[in-house]
Amino acid sequence: MQRGVFDYEKVEKIIGIKFKDKKLLQTAFTHSSFANEHKVESNERLEFLGDSVLGVAVTMKLFKDFSLSEGDLSKFRQKLVSEEPLAFVVEELGLDGFILKGKGESKNKVDSKAIKADLFEAIVGAICLDSGFEASQRFVLKMLESVFREYGKTLDFVDAKTKLQERLAGSKIFYDTQKFDLSGFFEYRSVVKINGVVSGSGTGHNKKTAEQEAAKQALLKITKE
């Protein structure tokens, strides 16, 4: 939809949220090209807000559900809030068909991933203003649920401890982790025992990293057997 009446009802049905302020919802779908032509507000400010809400929601989800090091958490978050997954969600829901664009931008039959990702963030920002942070957080997690699942399966830094536990459901898994002072800096060393047998070891600058490395070694050993 480039021009004409914005279909609030269809959009609300797709995202599963009723807006009290309908104008706010329309603004979320207003590309800067349309805004410049019609002298209305674009979705850029909502995008700015939505970007922050998205970051917090994803970070909290990762922190609670994955026992990863700080570095791996950052990598995972970066993947999840990038253009690719956000644009994918917009395309899957068909929300890109409701973007209000100016005449020049409308000539492009296919919207860029950046425009679609910006739309997702703007919608999140609009929900936050209209229904509150918790509602916008729930929306983010619901919309990215499948993305979390798929990325969790394919990324090489995904939680090795969880994967080991799932692989050996019913087995007794124990981590023996110790802290060492090495002339001014600390190193953690961990061994993982499966049913009493040492199956992997790892080191790191904190306990989580050392245990993740031990779990990875155990997984590699199991895979080779």
PDB file of C-alpha atoms in Angstrom:
ATOM      1  CA  MET A   1       0.000   0.000   0.000  1.00  0.00           C
ATOM      2  CA  GLN A   2       1.656   3.219  -1.142  1.00  0.00           C
ATOM      3  CA  ARG A   3      -1.211   5.672  -1.025  1.00  0.00           C
ATOM      4  CA  GLY A   4      -4.812   5.866   0.055  1.00  0.00           C
ATOM      5  CA  VAL A   5      -6.484   4.814   3.256  1.00  0.00           C
ATOM      6  CA  PHE A   6      -4.389   2.898   5.748  1.00  0.00           C
ATOM      7  CA  ASP A   7      -6.107  -0.376   6.694  1.00  0.00           C
ATOM      8  CA  TYR A   8      -5.864  -0.330  10.500  1.00  0.00           C
ATOM      9  CA  GLU A   9      -8.060  -3.382  11.023  1.00  0.00           C
ATOM     10  CA  LYS A  10      -6.016  -5.689   8.799  1.00  0.00           C
ATOM     11  CA  VAL A  11      -2.742  -4.574  10.337  1.00  0.00           C
ATOM     12  CA  GLU A  12      -4.060  -4.973  13.887  1.00  0.00           C
ATOM     13  CA  LYS A  13      -5.317  -8.445  13.030  1.00  0.00           C
ATOM     14  CA  ILE A  14      -1.929  -9.455  11.655  1.00  0.00           C
ATOM     15  CA  ILE A  15       0.084  -8.225  14.641  1.00  0.00           C
ATOM     16  CA  GLY A  16      -2.549  -9.305  17.167  1.00  0.00           C
ATOM     17  CA  ILE A  17      -2.744  -5.956  18.952  1.00  0.00           C
ATOM     18  CA  LYS A  18      -5.515  -3.338  19.063  1.00  0.00           C
ATOM     19  CA  PHE A  19      -4.251   0.229  19.134  1.00  0.00           C
ATOM     20  CA  LYS A  20      -5.871   2.936  21.201  1.00  0.00           C
ATOM     21  CA  ASP A  21      -4.080   5.586  19.130  1.00  0.00           C
ATOM     22  CA  LYS A  22      -4.671   4.597  15.499  1.00  0.00           C
ATOM     23  CA  LYS A  23      -2.566   7.498  14.227  1.00  0.00           C
ATOM     24  CA  LEU A  24       0.425   6.070  16.074  1.00  0.00           C
ATOM     25  CA  LEU A  25       0.041   2.780  14.237  1.00  0.00           C
ATOM     26  CA  GLN A  26      -0.142   4.537  10.872  1.00  0.00           C
ATOM     27  CA  THR A  27       2.967   6.545  11.691  1.00  0.00           C
ATOM     28  CA  ALA A  28       4.846   3.286  12.260  1.00  0.00           C
ATOM     29  CA  PHE A  29       4.160   2.403   8.611  1.00  0.00           C
ATOM     30  CA  THR A  30       4.997   5.847   7.212  1.00  0.00           C
ATOM     31  CA  HIS A  31       8.223   5.835   5.224  1.00  0.00           C
ATOM     32  CA  SER A  32      10.199   9.087   5.127  1.00  0.00           C
ATOM     33  CA  SER A  33       9.476   9.478   1.387  1.00  0.00           C
ATOM     34  CA  PHE A  34       5.724   9.540   2.062  1.00  0.00           C
ATOM     35  CA  ALA A  35       6.186  11.803   5.076  1.00  0.00           C
ATOM     36  CA  ASN A  36       8.131  14.348   3.025  1.00  0.00           C
ATOM     37  CA  GLU A  37       5.516  14.429   0.276  1.00  0.00           C
ATOM     38  CA  HIS A  38       2.524  14.724   2.611  1.00  0.00           C
ATOM     39  CA  LYS A  39       4.128  16.795   5.384  1.00  0.00           C
ATOM     40  CA  VAL A  40       3.442  14.209   8.095  1.00  0.00           C
ATOM     41  CA  GLU A  41       5.645  12.458  10.645  1.00  0.00           C
ATOM     42  CA  SER A  42       7.705   9.495   9.436  1.00  0.00           C
ATOM     43  CA  ASN A  43       8.383   6.311  11.397  1.00  0.00           C
ATOM     44  CA  GLU A  44      12.009   7.252  12.125  1.00  0.00           C
ATOM     45  CA  ARG A  45      11.450   8.351  15.745  1.00  0.00           C
ATOM     46  CA  LEU A  46       9.392   5.238  16.464  1.00  0.00           C
ATOM     47  CA  GLU A  47      12.148   3.182  14.872  1.00  0.00           C
ATOM     48  CA  PHE A  48      14.656   4.768  17.263  1.00  0.00           C
ATOM     49  CA  LEU A  49      12.527   3.819  20.267  1.00  0.00           C
ATOM     50  CA  GLY A  50      11.760   0.353  18.933  1.00  0.00           C
ATOM     51  CA  ASP A  51      15.434  -0.384  18.388  1.00  0.00           C
ATOM     52  CA  SER A  52      16.094   0.138  22.107  1.00  0.00           C
ATOM     53  CA  VAL A  53      13.081  -1.916  23.197  1.00  0.00           C
ATOM     54  CA  LEU A  54      14.110  -4.702  20.825  1.00  0.00           C
ATOM     55  CA  GLY A  55      17.626  -4.745  22.243  1.00  0.00           C
ATOM     56  CA  VAL A  56      16.434  -4.990  25.840  1.00  0.00           C
ATOM     57  CA  ALA A  57      13.840  -7.686  25.092  1.00  0.00           C
ATOM     58  CA  VAL A  58      16.307  -9.867  23.175  1.00  0.00           C
ATOM     59  CA  THR A  59      19.080  -9.350  25.737  1.00  0.00           C
ATOM     60  CA  MET A  60      16.847 -10.406  28.639  1.00  0.00           C
ATOM     61  CA  LYS A  61      15.681 -13.479  26.724  1.00  0.00           C
ATOM     62  CA  LEU A  62      19.238 -14.539  25.914  1.00  0.00           C
ATOM     63  CA  PHE A  63      20.486 -13.907  29.450  1.00  0.00           C
ATOM     64  CA  LYS A  64      17.702 -15.993  30.992  1.00  0.00           C
ATOM     65  CA  ASP A  65      17.673 -18.883  28.516  1.00  0.00           C
ATOM     66  CA  PHE A  66      21.303 -19.342  27.472  1.00  0.00           C
ATOM     67  CA  SER A  67      24.337 -19.926  29.712  1.00  0.00           C
ATOM     68  CA  LEU A  68      26.709 -18.205  27.315  1.00  0.00           C
ATOM     69  CA  SER A  69      29.742 -16.011  27.904  1.00  0.00           C
ATOM     70  CA  GLU A  70      29.402 -12.247  27.515  1.00  0.00           C
ATOM     71  CA  GLY A  71      31.097 -12.391  24.124  1.00  0.00           C
ATOM     72  CA  ASP A  72      28.819 -15.118  22.783  1.00  0.00           C
ATOM     73  CA  LEU A  73      25.735 -13.364  24.132  1.00  0.00           C
ATOM     74  CA  SER A  74      26.769 -10.241  22.217  1.00  0.00           C
ATOM     75  CA  LYS A  75      27.264 -12.238  19.006  1.00  0.00           C
ATOM     76  CA  PHE A  76      23.905 -13.970  19.389  1.00  0.00           C
ATOM     77  CA  ARG A  77      22.115 -10.676  20.065  1.00  0.00           C
ATOM     78  CA  GLN A  78      23.777  -9.021  17.097  1.00  0.00           C
ATOM     79  CA  LYS A  79      22.470 -11.764  14.820  1.00  0.00           C
ATOM     80  CA  LEU A  80      18.940 -11.603  16.217  1.00  0.00           C
ATOM     81  CA  VAL A  81      18.493  -7.828  15.929  1.00  0.00           C
ATOM     82  CA  SER A  82      20.087  -7.524  12.485  1.00  0.00           C
ATOM     83  CA  GLU A  83      18.211  -6.687   9.275  1.00  0.00           C
ATOM     84  CA  GLU A  84      17.933 -10.300   8.084  1.00  0.00           C
ATOM     85  CA  PRO A  85      15.647 -11.776  10.796  1.00  0.00           C
ATOM     86  CA  LEU A  86      13.592  -8.596  11.259  1.00  0.00           C
ATOM     87  CA  ALA A  87      12.944  -8.288   7.526  1.00  0.00           C
ATOM     88  CA  PHE A  88      12.081 -11.998   7.404  1.00  0.00           C
ATOM     89  CA  VAL A  89       9.365 -11.564  10.057  1.00  0.00           C
ATOM     90  CA  VAL A  90       7.878  -8.575   8.209  1.00  0.00           C
ATOM     91  CA  GLU A  91       7.830 -10.520   4.945  1.00  0.00           C
ATOM     92  CA  GLU A  92       6.285 -13.618   6.535  1.00  0.00           C
ATOM     93  CA  LEU A  93       3.462 -11.550   8.028  1.00  0.00           C
ATOM     94  CA  GLY A  94       2.959  -9.545   4.844  1.00  0.00           C
ATOM     95  CA  LEU A  95       3.343  -6.267   6.725  1.00  0.00           C
ATOM     96  CA  ASP A  96       5.552  -4.764   4.024  1.00  0.00           C
ATOM     97  CA  GLY A  97       2.447  -4.507   1.836  1.00  0.00           C
ATOM     98  CA  PHE A  98       1.060  -1.790   4.120  1.00  0.00           C
ATOM     99  CA  ILE A  99       4.057   0.565   4.071  1.00  0.00           C
ATOM    100  CA  LEU A 100       3.123   4.116   3.062  1.00  0.00           C
ATOM    101  CA  LYS A 101       5.718   5.313   0.563  1.00  0.00           C
ATOM    102  CA  GLY A 102       6.219   8.364  -1.637  1.00  0.00           C
ATOM    103  CA  LYS A 103       5.918   8.289  -5.421  1.00  0.00           C
ATOM    104  CA  GLY A 104       9.628   7.811  -6.008  1.00  0.00           C
ATOM    105  CA  GLU A 105      10.043   5.029  -3.482  1.00  0.00           C
ATOM    106  CA  SER A 106       6.860   3.342  -4.732  1.00  0.00           C
ATOM    107  CA  LYS A 107       8.550   2.636  -8.072  1.00  0.00           C
ATOM    108  CA  ASN A 108      10.699   0.057  -6.314  1.00  0.00           C
ATOM    109  CA  LYS A 109       8.616  -3.095  -6.503  1.00  0.00           C
ATOM    110  CA  VAL A 110      10.604  -4.822  -3.784  1.00  0.00           C
ATOM    111  CA  ASP A 111      11.372  -3.056  -0.514  1.00  0.00           C
ATOM    112  CA  SER A 112      14.899  -3.341   0.818  1.00  0.00           C
ATOM    113  CA  LYS A 113      15.614  -5.388   3.915  1.00  0.00           C
ATOM    114  CA  ALA A 114      16.560  -2.155   5.673  1.00  0.00           C
ATOM    115  CA  ILE A 115      13.092  -0.668   5.106  1.00  0.00           C
ATOM    116  CA  LYS A 116      11.423  -3.843   6.383  1.00  0.00           C
ATOM    117  CA  ALA A 117      13.678  -4.048   9.431  1.00  0.00           C
ATOM    118  CA  ASP A 118      13.015  -0.371  10.171  1.00  0.00           C
ATOM    119  CA  LEU A 119       9.284  -1.078   9.958  1.00  0.00           C
ATOM    120  CA  PHE A 120       9.563  -3.868  12.509  1.00  0.00           C
ATOM    121  CA  GLU A 121      11.377  -1.589  14.937  1.00  0.00           C
ATOM    122  CA  ALA A 122       8.851   1.204  14.369  1.00  0.00           C
ATOM    123  CA  ILE A 123       5.972  -1.153  15.140  1.00  0.00           C
ATOM    124  CA  VAL A 124       7.697  -2.187  18.369  1.00  0.00           C
ATOM    125  CA  GLY A 125       8.150   1.473  19.286  1.00  0.00           C
ATOM    126  CA  ALA A 126       4.504   2.229  18.558  1.00  0.00           C
ATOM    127  CA  ILE A 127       3.334  -0.692  20.702  1.00  0.00           C
ATOM    128  CA  CYS A 128       5.568   0.505  23.531  1.00  0.00           C
ATOM    129  CA  LEU A 129       3.998   3.983  23.475  1.00  0.00           C
ATOM    130  CA  ASP A 130       0.438   2.720  23.033  1.00  0.00           C
ATOM    131  CA  SER A 131       0.400  -0.328  25.326  1.00  0.00           C
ATOM    132  CA  GLY A 132       3.577  -0.120  27.422  1.00  0.00           C
ATOM    133  CA  PHE A 133       7.001  -1.736  27.501  1.00  0.00           C
ATOM    134  CA  GLU A 134       5.834  -5.181  28.642  1.00  0.00           C
ATOM    135  CA  ALA A 135       3.389  -5.440  25.732  1.00  0.00           C
ATOM    136  CA  SER A 136       6.092  -4.439  23.260  1.00  0.00           C
ATOM    137  CA  GLN A 137       8.483  -6.953  24.830  1.00  0.00           C
ATOM    138  CA  ARG A 138       5.916  -9.753  24.502  1.00  0.00           C
ATOM    139  CA  PHE A 139       5.392  -8.799  20.864  1.00  0.00           C
ATOM    140  CA  VAL A 140       9.118  -8.960  20.139  1.00  0.00           C
ATOM    141  CA  LEU A 141       9.538 -12.383  21.743  1.00  0.00           C
ATOM    142  CA  LYS A 142       6.442 -13.766  20.024  1.00  0.00           C
ATOM    143  CA  MET A 143       7.478 -12.479  16.593  1.00  0.00           C
ATOM    144  CA  LEU A 144      11.073 -13.699  16.962  1.00  0.00           C
ATOM    145  CA  GLU A 145      10.235 -17.053  18.560  1.00  0.00           C
ATOM    146  CA  SER A 146      10.997 -19.087  15.439  1.00  0.00           C
ATOM    147  CA  VAL A 147      14.101 -16.990  14.764  1.00  0.00           C
ATOM    148  CA  PHE A 148      15.434 -17.728  18.264  1.00  0.00           C
ATOM    149  CA  ARG A 149      14.815 -21.413  17.680  1.00  0.00           C
ATOM    150  CA  GLU A 150      16.468 -21.575  14.253  1.00  0.00           C
ATOM    151  CA  TYR A 151      19.491 -19.486  15.206  1.00  0.00           C
ATOM    152  CA  GLY A 152      19.872 -21.571  18.350  1.00  0.00           C
ATOM    153  CA  LYS A 153      20.219 -24.696  16.206  1.00  0.00           C
ATOM    154  CA  THR A 154      22.744 -23.351  13.742  1.00  0.00           C
ATOM    155  CA  LEU A 155      25.058 -20.910  15.519  1.00  0.00           C
ATOM    156  CA  ASP A 156      28.306 -22.516  16.608  1.00  0.00           C
ATOM    157  CA  PHE A 157      28.429 -20.545  19.857  1.00  0.00           C
ATOM    158  CA  VAL A 158      25.010 -21.668  21.036  1.00  0.00           C
ATOM    159  CA  ASP A 159      24.780 -22.984  24.600  1.00  0.00           C
ATOM    160  CA  ALA A 160      26.956 -26.126  24.652  1.00  0.00           C
ATOM    161  CA  LYS A 161      25.875 -27.022  28.196  1.00  0.00           C
ATOM    162  CA  THR A 162      22.220 -27.093  27.155  1.00  0.00           C
ATOM    163  CA  LYS A 163      23.020 -29.121  24.034  1.00  0.00           C
ATOM    164  CA  LEU A 164      24.989 -31.631  26.104  1.00  0.00           C
ATOM    165  CA  GLN A 165      22.164 -31.952  28.613  1.00  0.00           C
ATOM    166  CA  GLU A 166      19.627 -32.501  25.826  1.00  0.00           C
ATOM    167  CA  ARG A 167      21.904 -35.014  24.069  1.00  0.00           C
ATOM    168  CA  LEU A 168      22.396 -37.039  27.242  1.00  0.00           C
ATOM    169  CA  ALA A 169      19.004 -36.698  28.869  1.00  0.00           C
ATOM    170  CA  GLY A 170      18.923 -38.912  31.943  1.00  0.00           C
ATOM    171  CA  SER A 171      22.691 -38.961  32.428  1.00  0.00           C
ATOM    172  CA  LYS A 172      24.355 -37.450  35.495  1.00  0.00           C
ATOM    173  CA  ILE A 173      26.407 -34.455  34.329  1.00  0.00           C
ATOM    174  CA  PHE A 174      28.680 -32.661  36.817  1.00  0.00           C
ATOM    175  CA  TYR A 175      31.066 -29.724  36.302  1.00  0.00           C
ATOM    176  CA  ASP A 176      34.140 -29.456  38.524  1.00  0.00           C
ATOM    177  CA  THR A 177      35.349 -25.861  38.089  1.00  0.00           C
ATOM    178  CA  GLN A 178      38.247 -24.216  39.910  1.00  0.00           C
ATOM    179  CA  LYS A 179      39.653 -20.681  39.948  1.00  0.00           C
ATOM    180  CA  PHE A 180      43.416 -20.047  39.619  1.00  0.00           C
ATOM    181  CA  ASP A 181      45.377 -16.843  40.272  1.00  0.00           C
ATOM    182  CA  LEU A 182      48.026 -16.585  37.537  1.00  0.00           C
ATOM    183  CA  SER A 183      50.250 -13.667  38.486  1.00  0.00           C
ATOM    184  CA  GLY A 184      47.637 -10.937  38.521  1.00  0.00           C
ATOM    185  CA  PHE A 185      44.846 -12.429  36.419  1.00  0.00           C
ATOM    186  CA  PHE A 186      42.415 -15.232  37.061  1.00  0.00           C
ATOM    187  CA  GLU A 187      41.806 -18.326  34.989  1.00  0.00           C
ATOM    188  CA  TYR A 188      39.013 -20.828  35.448  1.00  0.00           C
ATOM    189  CA  ARG A 189      39.517 -24.494  34.624  1.00  0.00           C
ATOM    190  CA  SER A 190      36.641 -26.916  34.366  1.00  0.00           C
ATOM    191  CA  VAL A 191      36.152 -30.608  33.710  1.00  0.00           C
ATOM    192  CA  VAL A 192      32.797 -32.146  32.939  1.00  0.00           C
ATOM    193  CA  LYS A 193      32.007 -35.606  34.224  1.00  0.00           C
ATOM    194  CA  ILE A 194      29.295 -37.739  32.656  1.00  0.00           C
ATOM    195  CA  ASN A 195      28.143 -40.522  34.962  1.00  0.00           C
ATOM    196  CA  GLY A 196      31.389 -40.063  36.883  1.00  0.00           C
ATOM    197  CA  VAL A 197      33.685 -40.219  33.850  1.00  0.00           C
ATOM    198  CA  VAL A 198      35.699 -37.145  32.768  1.00  0.00           C
ATOM    199  CA  SER A 199      34.513 -36.357  29.235  1.00  0.00           C
ATOM    200  CA  GLY A 200      35.792 -32.869  28.521  1.00  0.00           C
ATOM    201  CA  SER A 201      37.791 -29.942  29.882  1.00  0.00           C
ATOM    202  CA  GLY A 202      37.992 -26.229  29.269  1.00  0.00           C
ATOM    203  CA  THR A 203      39.504 -22.953  30.436  1.00  0.00           C
ATOM    204  CA  GLY A 204      38.229 -19.392  30.431  1.00  0.00           C
ATOM    205  CA  HIS A 205      38.314 -15.965  32.052  1.00  0.00           C
ATOM    206  CA  ASN A 206      35.142 -16.812  33.986  1.00  0.00           C
ATOM    207  CA  LYS A 207      33.292 -19.884  35.231  1.00  0.00           C
ATOM    208  CA  LYS A 208      30.650 -19.850  32.488  1.00  0.00           C
ATOM    209  CA  THR A 209      33.193 -19.755  29.675  1.00  0.00           C
ATOM    210  CA  ALA A 210      35.271 -22.572  31.166  1.00  0.00           C
ATOM    211  CA  GLU A 211      32.222 -24.820  31.600  1.00  0.00           C
ATOM    212  CA  GLN A 212      30.993 -24.053  28.084  1.00  0.00           C
ATOM    213  CA  GLU A 213      34.376 -25.061  26.685  1.00  0.00           C
ATOM    214  CA  ALA A 214      34.312 -28.278  28.710  1.00  0.00           C
ATOM    215  CA  ALA A 215      30.831 -29.057  27.395  1.00  0.00           C
ATOM    216  CA  LYS A 216      31.960 -28.400  23.801  1.00  0.00           C
ATOM    217  CA  GLN A 217      34.836 -30.849  24.232  1.00  0.00           C
ATOM    218  CA  ALA A 218      32.453 -33.460  25.598  1.00  0.00           C
ATOM    219  CA  LEU A 219      30.095 -32.956  22.653  1.00  0.00           C
ATOM    220  CA  LEU A 220      32.974 -33.364  20.188  1.00  0.00           C
ATOM    221  CA  LYS A 221      34.032 -36.563  21.915  1.00  0.00           C
ATOM    222  CA  ILE A 222      30.485 -37.968  21.830  1.00  0.00           C
ATOM    223  CA  THR A 223      30.148 -37.077  18.136  1.00  0.00           C
ATOM    224  CA  LYS A 224      33.335 -38.982  17.256  1.00  0.00           C
ATOM    225  CA  GLU A 225      32.304 -42.120  19.168  1.00  0.00           C
TER     226      GLU A 225
END
